[in-house]
PDB file of C-alpha atoms in Angstrom:
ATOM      1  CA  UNK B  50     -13.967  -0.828   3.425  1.00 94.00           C
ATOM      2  CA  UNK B  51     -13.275   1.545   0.595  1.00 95.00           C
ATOM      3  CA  UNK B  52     -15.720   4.010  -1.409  1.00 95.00           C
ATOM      4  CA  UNK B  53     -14.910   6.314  -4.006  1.00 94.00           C
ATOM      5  CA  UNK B  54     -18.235   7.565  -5.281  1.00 94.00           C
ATOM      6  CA  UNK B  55     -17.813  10.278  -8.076  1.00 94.00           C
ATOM      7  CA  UNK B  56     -14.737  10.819  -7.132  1.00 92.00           C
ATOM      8  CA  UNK B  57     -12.071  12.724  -9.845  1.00 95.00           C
ATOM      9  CA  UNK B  58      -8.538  14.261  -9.759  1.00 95.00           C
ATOM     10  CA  UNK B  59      -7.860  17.598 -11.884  1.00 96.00           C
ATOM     11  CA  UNK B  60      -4.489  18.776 -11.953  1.00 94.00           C
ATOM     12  CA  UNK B  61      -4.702  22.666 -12.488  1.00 92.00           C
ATOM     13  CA  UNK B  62      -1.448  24.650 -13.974  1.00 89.00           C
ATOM     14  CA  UNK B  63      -2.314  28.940 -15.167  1.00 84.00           C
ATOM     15  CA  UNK B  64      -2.570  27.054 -18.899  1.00 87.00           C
ATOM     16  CA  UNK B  65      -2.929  23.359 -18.696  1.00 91.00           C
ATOM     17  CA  UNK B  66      -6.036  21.482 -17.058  1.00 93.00           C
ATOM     18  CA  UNK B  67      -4.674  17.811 -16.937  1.00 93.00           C
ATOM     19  CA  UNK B  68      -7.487  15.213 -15.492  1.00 95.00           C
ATOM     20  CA  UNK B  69      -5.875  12.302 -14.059  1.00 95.00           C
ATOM     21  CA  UNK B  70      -8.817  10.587 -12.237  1.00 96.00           C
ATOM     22  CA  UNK B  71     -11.985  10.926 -14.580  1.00 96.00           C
ATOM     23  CA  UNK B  72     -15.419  10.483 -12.049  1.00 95.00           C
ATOM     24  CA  UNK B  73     -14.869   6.912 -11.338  1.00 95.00           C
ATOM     25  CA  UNK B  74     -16.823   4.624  -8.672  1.00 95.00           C
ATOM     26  CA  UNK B  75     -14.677   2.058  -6.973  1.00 95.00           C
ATOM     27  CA  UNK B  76     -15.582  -0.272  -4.115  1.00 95.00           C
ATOM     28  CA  UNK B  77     -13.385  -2.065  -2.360  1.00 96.00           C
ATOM     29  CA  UNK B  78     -14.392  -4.878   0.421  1.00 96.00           C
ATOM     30  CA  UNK B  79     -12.780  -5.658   3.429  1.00 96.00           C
ATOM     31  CA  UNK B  80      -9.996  -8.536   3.110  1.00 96.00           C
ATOM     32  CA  UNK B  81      -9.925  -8.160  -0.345  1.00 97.00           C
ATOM     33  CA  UNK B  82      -6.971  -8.292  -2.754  1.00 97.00           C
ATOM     34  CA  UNK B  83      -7.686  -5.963  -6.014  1.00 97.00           C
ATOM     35  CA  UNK B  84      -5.524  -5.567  -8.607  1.00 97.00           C
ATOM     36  CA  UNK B  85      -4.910  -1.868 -10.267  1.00 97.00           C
ATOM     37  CA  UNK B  86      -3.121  -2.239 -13.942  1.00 97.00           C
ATOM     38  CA  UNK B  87      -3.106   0.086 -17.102  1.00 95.00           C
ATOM     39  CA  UNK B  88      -0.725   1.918 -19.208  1.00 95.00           C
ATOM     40  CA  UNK B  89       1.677   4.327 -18.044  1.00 91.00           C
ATOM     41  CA  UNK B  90      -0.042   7.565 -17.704  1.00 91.00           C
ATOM     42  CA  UNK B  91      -3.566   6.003 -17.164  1.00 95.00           C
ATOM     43  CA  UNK B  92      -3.773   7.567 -13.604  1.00 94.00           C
ATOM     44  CA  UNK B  93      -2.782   4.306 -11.223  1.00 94.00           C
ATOM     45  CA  UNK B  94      -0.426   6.261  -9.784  1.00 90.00           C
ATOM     46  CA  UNK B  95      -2.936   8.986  -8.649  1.00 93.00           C
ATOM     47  CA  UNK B  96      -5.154   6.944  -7.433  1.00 94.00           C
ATOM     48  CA  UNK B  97      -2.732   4.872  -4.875  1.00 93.00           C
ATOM     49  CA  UNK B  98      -1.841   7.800  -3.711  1.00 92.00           C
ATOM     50  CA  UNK B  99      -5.332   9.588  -3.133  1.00 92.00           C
ATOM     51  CA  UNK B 100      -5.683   5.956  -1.427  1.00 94.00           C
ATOM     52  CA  UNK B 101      -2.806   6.132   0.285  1.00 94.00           C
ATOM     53  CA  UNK B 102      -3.979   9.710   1.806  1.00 93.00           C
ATOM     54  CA  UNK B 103      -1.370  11.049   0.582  1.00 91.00           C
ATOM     55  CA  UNK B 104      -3.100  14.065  -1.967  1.00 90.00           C
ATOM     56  CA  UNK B 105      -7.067  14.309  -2.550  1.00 88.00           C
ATOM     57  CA  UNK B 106      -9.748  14.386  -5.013  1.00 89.00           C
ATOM     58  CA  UNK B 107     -10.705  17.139  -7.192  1.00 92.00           C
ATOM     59  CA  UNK B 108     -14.265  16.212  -6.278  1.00 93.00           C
ATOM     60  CA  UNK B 109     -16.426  13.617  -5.115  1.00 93.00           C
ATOM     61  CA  UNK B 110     -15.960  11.151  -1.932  1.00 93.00           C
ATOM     62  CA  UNK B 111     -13.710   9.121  -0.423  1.00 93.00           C
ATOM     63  CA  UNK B 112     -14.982   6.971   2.320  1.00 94.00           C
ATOM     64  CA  UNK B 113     -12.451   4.094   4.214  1.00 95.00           C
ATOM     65  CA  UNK B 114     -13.853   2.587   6.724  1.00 92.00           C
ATOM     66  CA  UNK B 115     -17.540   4.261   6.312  1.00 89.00           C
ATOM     67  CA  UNK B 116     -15.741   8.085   7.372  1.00 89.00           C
ATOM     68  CA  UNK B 117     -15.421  10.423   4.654  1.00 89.00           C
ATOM     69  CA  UNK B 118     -12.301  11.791   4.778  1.00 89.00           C
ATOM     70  CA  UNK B 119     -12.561  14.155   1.703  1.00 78.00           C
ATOM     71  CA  UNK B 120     -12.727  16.865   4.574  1.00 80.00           C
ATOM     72  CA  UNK B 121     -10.760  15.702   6.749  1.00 88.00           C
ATOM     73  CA  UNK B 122      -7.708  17.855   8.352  1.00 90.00           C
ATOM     74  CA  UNK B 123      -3.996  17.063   7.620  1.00 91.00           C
ATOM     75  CA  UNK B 124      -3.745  16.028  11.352  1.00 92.00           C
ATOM     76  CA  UNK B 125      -6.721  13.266  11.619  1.00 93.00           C
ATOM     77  CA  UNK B 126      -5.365  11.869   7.872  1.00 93.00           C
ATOM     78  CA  UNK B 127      -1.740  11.655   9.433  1.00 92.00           C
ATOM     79  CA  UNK B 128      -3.166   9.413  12.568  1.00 91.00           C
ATOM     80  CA  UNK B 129      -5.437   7.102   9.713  1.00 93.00           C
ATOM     81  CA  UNK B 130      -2.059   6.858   7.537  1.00 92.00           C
ATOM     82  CA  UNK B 131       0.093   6.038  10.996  1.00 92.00           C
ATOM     83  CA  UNK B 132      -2.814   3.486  12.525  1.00 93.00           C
ATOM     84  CA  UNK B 133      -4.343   2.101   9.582  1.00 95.00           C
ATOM     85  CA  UNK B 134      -2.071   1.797   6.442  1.00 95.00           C
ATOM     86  CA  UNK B 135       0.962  -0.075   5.245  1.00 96.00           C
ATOM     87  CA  UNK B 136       2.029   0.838   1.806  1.00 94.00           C
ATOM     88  CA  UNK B 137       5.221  -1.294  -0.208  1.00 94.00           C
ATOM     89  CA  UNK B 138       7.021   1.075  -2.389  1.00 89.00           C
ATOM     90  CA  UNK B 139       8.665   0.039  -5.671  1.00 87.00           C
ATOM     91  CA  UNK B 140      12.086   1.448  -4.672  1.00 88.00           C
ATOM     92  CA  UNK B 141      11.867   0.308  -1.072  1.00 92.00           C
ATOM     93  CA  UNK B 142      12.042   3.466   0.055  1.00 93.00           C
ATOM     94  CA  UNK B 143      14.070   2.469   2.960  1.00 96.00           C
ATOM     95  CA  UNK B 144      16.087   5.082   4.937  1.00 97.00           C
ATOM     96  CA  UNK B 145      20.086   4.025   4.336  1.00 96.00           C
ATOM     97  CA  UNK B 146      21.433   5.328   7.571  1.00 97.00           C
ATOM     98  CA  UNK B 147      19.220   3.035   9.263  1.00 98.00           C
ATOM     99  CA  UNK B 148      19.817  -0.595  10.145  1.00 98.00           C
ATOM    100  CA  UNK B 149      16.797  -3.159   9.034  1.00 98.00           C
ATOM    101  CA  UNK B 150      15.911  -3.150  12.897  1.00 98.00           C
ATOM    102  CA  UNK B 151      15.558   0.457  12.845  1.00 98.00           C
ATOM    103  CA  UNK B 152      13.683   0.675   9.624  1.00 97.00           C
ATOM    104  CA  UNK B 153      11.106  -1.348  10.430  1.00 98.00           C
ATOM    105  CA  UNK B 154      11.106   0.500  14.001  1.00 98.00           C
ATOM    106  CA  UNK B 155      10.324   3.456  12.611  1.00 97.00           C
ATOM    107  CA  UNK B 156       6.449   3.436  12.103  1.00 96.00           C
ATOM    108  CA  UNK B 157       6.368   2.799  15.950  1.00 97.00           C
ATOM    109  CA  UNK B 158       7.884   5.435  17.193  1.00 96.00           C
ATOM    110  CA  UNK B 159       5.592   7.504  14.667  1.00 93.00           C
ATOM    111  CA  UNK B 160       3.061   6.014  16.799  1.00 93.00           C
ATOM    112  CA  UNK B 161       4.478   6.765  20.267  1.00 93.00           C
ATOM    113  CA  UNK B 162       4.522   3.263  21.134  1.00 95.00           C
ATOM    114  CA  UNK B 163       7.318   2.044  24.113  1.00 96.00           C
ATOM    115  CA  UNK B 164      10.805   0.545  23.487  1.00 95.00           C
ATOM    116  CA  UNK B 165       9.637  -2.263  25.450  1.00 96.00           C
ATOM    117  CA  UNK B 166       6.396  -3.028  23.192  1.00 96.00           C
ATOM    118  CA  UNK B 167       8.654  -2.268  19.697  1.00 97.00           C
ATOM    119  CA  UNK B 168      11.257  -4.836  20.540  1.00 97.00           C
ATOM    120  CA  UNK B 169       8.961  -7.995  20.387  1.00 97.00           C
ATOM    121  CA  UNK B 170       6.454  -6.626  17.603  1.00 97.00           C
ATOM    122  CA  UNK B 171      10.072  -5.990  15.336  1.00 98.00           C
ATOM    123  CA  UNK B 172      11.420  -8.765  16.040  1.00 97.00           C
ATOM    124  CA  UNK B 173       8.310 -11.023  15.679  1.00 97.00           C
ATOM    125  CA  UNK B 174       7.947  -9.322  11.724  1.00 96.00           C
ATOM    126  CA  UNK B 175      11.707  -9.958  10.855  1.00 97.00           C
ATOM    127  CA  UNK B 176      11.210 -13.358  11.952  1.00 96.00           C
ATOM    128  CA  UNK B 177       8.468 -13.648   9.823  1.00 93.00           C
ATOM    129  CA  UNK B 178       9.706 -12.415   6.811  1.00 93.00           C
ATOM    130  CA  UNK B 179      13.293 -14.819   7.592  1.00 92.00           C
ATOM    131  CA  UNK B 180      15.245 -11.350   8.210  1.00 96.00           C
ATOM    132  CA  UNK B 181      16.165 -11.916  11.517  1.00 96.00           C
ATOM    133  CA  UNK B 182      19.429 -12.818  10.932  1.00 96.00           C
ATOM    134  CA  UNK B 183      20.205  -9.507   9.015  1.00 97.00           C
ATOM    135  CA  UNK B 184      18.378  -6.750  11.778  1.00 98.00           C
ATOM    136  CA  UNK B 185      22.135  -5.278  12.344  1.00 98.00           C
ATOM    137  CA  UNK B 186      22.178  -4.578   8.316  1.00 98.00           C
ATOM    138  CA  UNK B 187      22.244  -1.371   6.488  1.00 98.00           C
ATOM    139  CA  UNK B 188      20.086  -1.629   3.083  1.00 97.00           C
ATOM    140  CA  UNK B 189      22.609  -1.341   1.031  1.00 96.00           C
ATOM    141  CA  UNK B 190      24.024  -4.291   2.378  1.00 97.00           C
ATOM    142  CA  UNK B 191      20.725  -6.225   1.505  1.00 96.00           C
ATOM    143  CA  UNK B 192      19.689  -7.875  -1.984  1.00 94.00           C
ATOM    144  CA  UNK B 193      17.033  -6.497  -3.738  1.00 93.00           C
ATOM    145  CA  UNK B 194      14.800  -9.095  -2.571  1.00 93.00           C
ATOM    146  CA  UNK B 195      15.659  -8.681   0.936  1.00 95.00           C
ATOM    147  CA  UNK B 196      15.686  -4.925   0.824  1.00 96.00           C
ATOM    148  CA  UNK B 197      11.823  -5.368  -0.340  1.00 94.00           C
ATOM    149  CA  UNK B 198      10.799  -8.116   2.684  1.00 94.00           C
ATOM    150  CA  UNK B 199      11.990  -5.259   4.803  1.00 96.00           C
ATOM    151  CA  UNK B 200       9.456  -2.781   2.683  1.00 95.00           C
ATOM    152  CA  UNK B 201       6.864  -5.339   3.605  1.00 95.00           C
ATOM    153  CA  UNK B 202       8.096  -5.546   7.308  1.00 96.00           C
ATOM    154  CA  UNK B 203       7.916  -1.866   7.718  1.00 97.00           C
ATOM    155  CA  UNK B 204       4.253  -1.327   6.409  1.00 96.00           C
ATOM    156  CA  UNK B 205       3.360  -4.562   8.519  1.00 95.00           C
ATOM    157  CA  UNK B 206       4.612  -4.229  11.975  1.00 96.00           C
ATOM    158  CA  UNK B 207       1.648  -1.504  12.570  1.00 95.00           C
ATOM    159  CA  UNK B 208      -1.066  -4.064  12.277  1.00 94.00           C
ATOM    160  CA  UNK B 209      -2.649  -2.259   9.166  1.00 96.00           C
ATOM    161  CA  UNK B 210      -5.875  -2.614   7.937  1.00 95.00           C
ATOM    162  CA  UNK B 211      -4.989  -1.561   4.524  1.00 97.00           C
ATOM    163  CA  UNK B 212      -1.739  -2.706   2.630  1.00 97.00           C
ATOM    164  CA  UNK B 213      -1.238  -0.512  -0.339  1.00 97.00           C
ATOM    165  CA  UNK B 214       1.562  -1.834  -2.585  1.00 96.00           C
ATOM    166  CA  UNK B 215       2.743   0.051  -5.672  1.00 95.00           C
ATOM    167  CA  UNK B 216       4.812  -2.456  -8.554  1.00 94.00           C
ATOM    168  CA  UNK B 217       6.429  -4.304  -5.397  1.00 94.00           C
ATOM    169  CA  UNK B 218       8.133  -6.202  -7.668  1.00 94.00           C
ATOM    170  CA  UNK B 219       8.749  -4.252 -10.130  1.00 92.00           C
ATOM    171  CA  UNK B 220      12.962  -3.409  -9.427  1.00 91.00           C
ATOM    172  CA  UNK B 221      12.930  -7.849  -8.474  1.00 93.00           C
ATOM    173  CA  UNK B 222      14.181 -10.734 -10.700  1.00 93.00           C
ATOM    174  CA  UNK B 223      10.714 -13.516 -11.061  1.00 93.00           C
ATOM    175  CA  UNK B 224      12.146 -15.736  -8.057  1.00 93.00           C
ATOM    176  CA  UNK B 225      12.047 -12.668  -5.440  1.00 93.00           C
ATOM    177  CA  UNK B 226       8.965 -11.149  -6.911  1.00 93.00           C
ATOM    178  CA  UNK B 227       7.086 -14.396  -7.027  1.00 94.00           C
ATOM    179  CA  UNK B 228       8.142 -14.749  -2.893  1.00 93.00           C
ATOM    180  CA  UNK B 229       6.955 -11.072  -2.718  1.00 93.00           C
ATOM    181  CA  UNK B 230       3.850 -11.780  -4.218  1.00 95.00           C
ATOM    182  CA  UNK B 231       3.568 -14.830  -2.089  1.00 95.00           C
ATOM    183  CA  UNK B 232       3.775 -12.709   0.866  1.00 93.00           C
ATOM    184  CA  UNK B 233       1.232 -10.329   0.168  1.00 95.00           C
ATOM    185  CA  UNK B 234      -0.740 -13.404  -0.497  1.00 96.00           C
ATOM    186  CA  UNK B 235      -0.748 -14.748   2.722  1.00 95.00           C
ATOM    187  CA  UNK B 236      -1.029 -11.244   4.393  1.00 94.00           C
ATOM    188  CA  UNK B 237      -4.375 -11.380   2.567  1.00 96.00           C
ATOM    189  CA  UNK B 238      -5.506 -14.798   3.114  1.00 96.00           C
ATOM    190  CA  UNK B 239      -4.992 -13.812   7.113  1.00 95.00           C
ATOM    191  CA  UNK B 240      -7.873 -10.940   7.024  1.00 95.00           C
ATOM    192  CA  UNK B 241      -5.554  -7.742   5.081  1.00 96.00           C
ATOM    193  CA  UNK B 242      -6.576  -6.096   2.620  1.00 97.00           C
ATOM    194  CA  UNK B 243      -4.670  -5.582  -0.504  1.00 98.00           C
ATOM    195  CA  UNK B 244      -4.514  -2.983  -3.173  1.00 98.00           C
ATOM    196  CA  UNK B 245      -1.669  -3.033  -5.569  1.00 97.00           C
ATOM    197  CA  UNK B 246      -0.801  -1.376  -8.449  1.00 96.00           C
ATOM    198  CA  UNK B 247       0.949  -3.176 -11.059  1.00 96.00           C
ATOM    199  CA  UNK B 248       1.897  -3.856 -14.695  1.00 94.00           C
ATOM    200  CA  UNK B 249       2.588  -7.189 -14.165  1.00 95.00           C
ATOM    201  CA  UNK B 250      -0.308  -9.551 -15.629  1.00 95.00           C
ATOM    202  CA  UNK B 251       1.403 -11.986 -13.579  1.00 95.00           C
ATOM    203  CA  UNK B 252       1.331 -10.737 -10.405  1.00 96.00           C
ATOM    204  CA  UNK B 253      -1.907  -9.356 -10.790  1.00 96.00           C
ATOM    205  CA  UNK B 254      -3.235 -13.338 -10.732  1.00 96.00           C
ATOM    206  CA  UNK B 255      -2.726 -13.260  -7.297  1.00 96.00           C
ATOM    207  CA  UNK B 256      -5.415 -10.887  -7.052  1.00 97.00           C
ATOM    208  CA  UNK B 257      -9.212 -11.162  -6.202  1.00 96.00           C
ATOM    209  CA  UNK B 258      -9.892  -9.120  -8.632  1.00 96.00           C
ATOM    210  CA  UNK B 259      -8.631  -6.331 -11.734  1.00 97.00           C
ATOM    211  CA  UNK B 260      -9.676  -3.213 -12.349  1.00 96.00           C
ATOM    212  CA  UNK B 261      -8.432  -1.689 -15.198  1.00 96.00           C
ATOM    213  CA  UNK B 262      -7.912   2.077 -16.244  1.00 96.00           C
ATOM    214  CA  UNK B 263      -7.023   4.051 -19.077  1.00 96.00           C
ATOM    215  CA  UNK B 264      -6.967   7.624 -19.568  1.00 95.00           C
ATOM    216  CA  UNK B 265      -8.405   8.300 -15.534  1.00 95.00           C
ATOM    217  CA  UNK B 266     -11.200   6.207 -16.506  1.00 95.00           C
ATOM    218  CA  UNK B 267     -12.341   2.275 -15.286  1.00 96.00           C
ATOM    219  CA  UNK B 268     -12.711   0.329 -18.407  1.00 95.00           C
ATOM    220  CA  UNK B 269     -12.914  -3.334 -16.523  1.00 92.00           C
ATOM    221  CA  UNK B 270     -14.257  -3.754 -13.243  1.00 89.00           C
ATOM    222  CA  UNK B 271     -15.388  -7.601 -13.112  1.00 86.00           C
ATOM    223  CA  UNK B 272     -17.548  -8.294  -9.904  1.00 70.00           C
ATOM    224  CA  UNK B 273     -15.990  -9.215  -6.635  1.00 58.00           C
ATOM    225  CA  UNK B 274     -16.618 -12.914  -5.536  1.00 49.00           C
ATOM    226  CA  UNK B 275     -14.976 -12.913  -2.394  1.00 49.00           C
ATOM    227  CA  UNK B 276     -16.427 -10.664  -0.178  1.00 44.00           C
ATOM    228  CA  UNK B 277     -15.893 -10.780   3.135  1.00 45.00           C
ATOM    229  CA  UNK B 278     -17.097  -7.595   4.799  1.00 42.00           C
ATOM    230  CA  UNK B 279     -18.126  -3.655   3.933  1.00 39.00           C
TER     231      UNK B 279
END
């Protein structure tokens, strides 16, 4: 599903050169659940986000879902991130004048979709993830827990091929970030794939697999058993 062949990040001030992502190769296979974990400062960061489409290598390729979208324009990158990924903040990241209904809306209407398709596609996700009874809510008047079930609502209710979650549990006490965790789990085990960044050794159990970096470099990248496409 994922290729990064080559592929670097150079940050470039007029006196510092500051390499975050050093010419790794990184495969990732459809339906798999990897785990990203390293010291702070090791580049995990970087690379979720050059994952999540959201900045772009220095050099080398990116290819998800066998396109290589190194080149491609800010317009075709904003349709893959609106079609094709969910991503699960640490801080939530949920907007506070919006009720839980309307947050999780709100990657629908990005998509154009009709009131009358939203409505049952919401509500079917907040049932899921037992939030139902709060849709009327602002986040604020959520627990931490709940605020992140509504995270994982939001980046599901598009149907995404690619969740990308970064320390989801990393502002949760052990009992909500073990149902987090539990969560993504079963989003995987149903055909998602998973890529999540984490310190937590853990959380990162839950995983298929760990890569590990330090200084923009892989330094553990143990075979994947469970493969279950390109």
């Amino acid at each position: 599903m994922i290729k990064l062949i080559n592929f670097s990040r150079v940050f470039r001030t007029s006196d510092i050169e500051t390499t975050a992502i050093n010419s790794i190769d990184l495969h990732v296979a459809k339906g798999e659940f990897l785990a990203i974990m390293g010291p702070s400062g090791c580049g995990k960061s970087t690379l979720l986000s050059i994952l999540g489409m959201l900045d772009s290598p220095s050099s080398g390729e990116y290819r998800f879902m066998e396109q290589d979208i190194a080149n491609h324009s800010e317009k075709q990158l904003s349709h893959l991130r609106k079609t094709s990924l969910g991503i699960v903040f640490q801080s939530f990241n949920l907007i506070d004048d919006l009720t839980v209904y309307e947050n999780v809306e709100l990657p629908l209407q990005y998509q154009k979709i009709s009131a009358s398709e939203r409505k049952p596609r919401v509500d079917a996700i907040l049932k899921r993830m037992k939030l139902d009874h709060r849709a009327a809510h602002l986040p604020q008047q959520l627990s931490g827990g709940q605020q992140q079930r509504v995270a994982v609502a939001r980046a599901l209710v598009i149907n995404p091929k690619l969740i990308l979650a970064d320390e989801p549990t990393g502002n949760l006490d052990s009992t909500n970030g073990k149902e987090v965790m539990q969560m993504l789990k079963e989003i995987n085990d149903e055909g998602t794939t998973v890529i999540m960044v984490t310190h937590s050794e853990t959380d990162a159990l839950f995983s298929h697999r760990i890569v590990r970096l330090f200084d923009g470099q892989i330094i553990s990248n143990p075979i994947n058993t469970i493969v279950k496409g390109a």
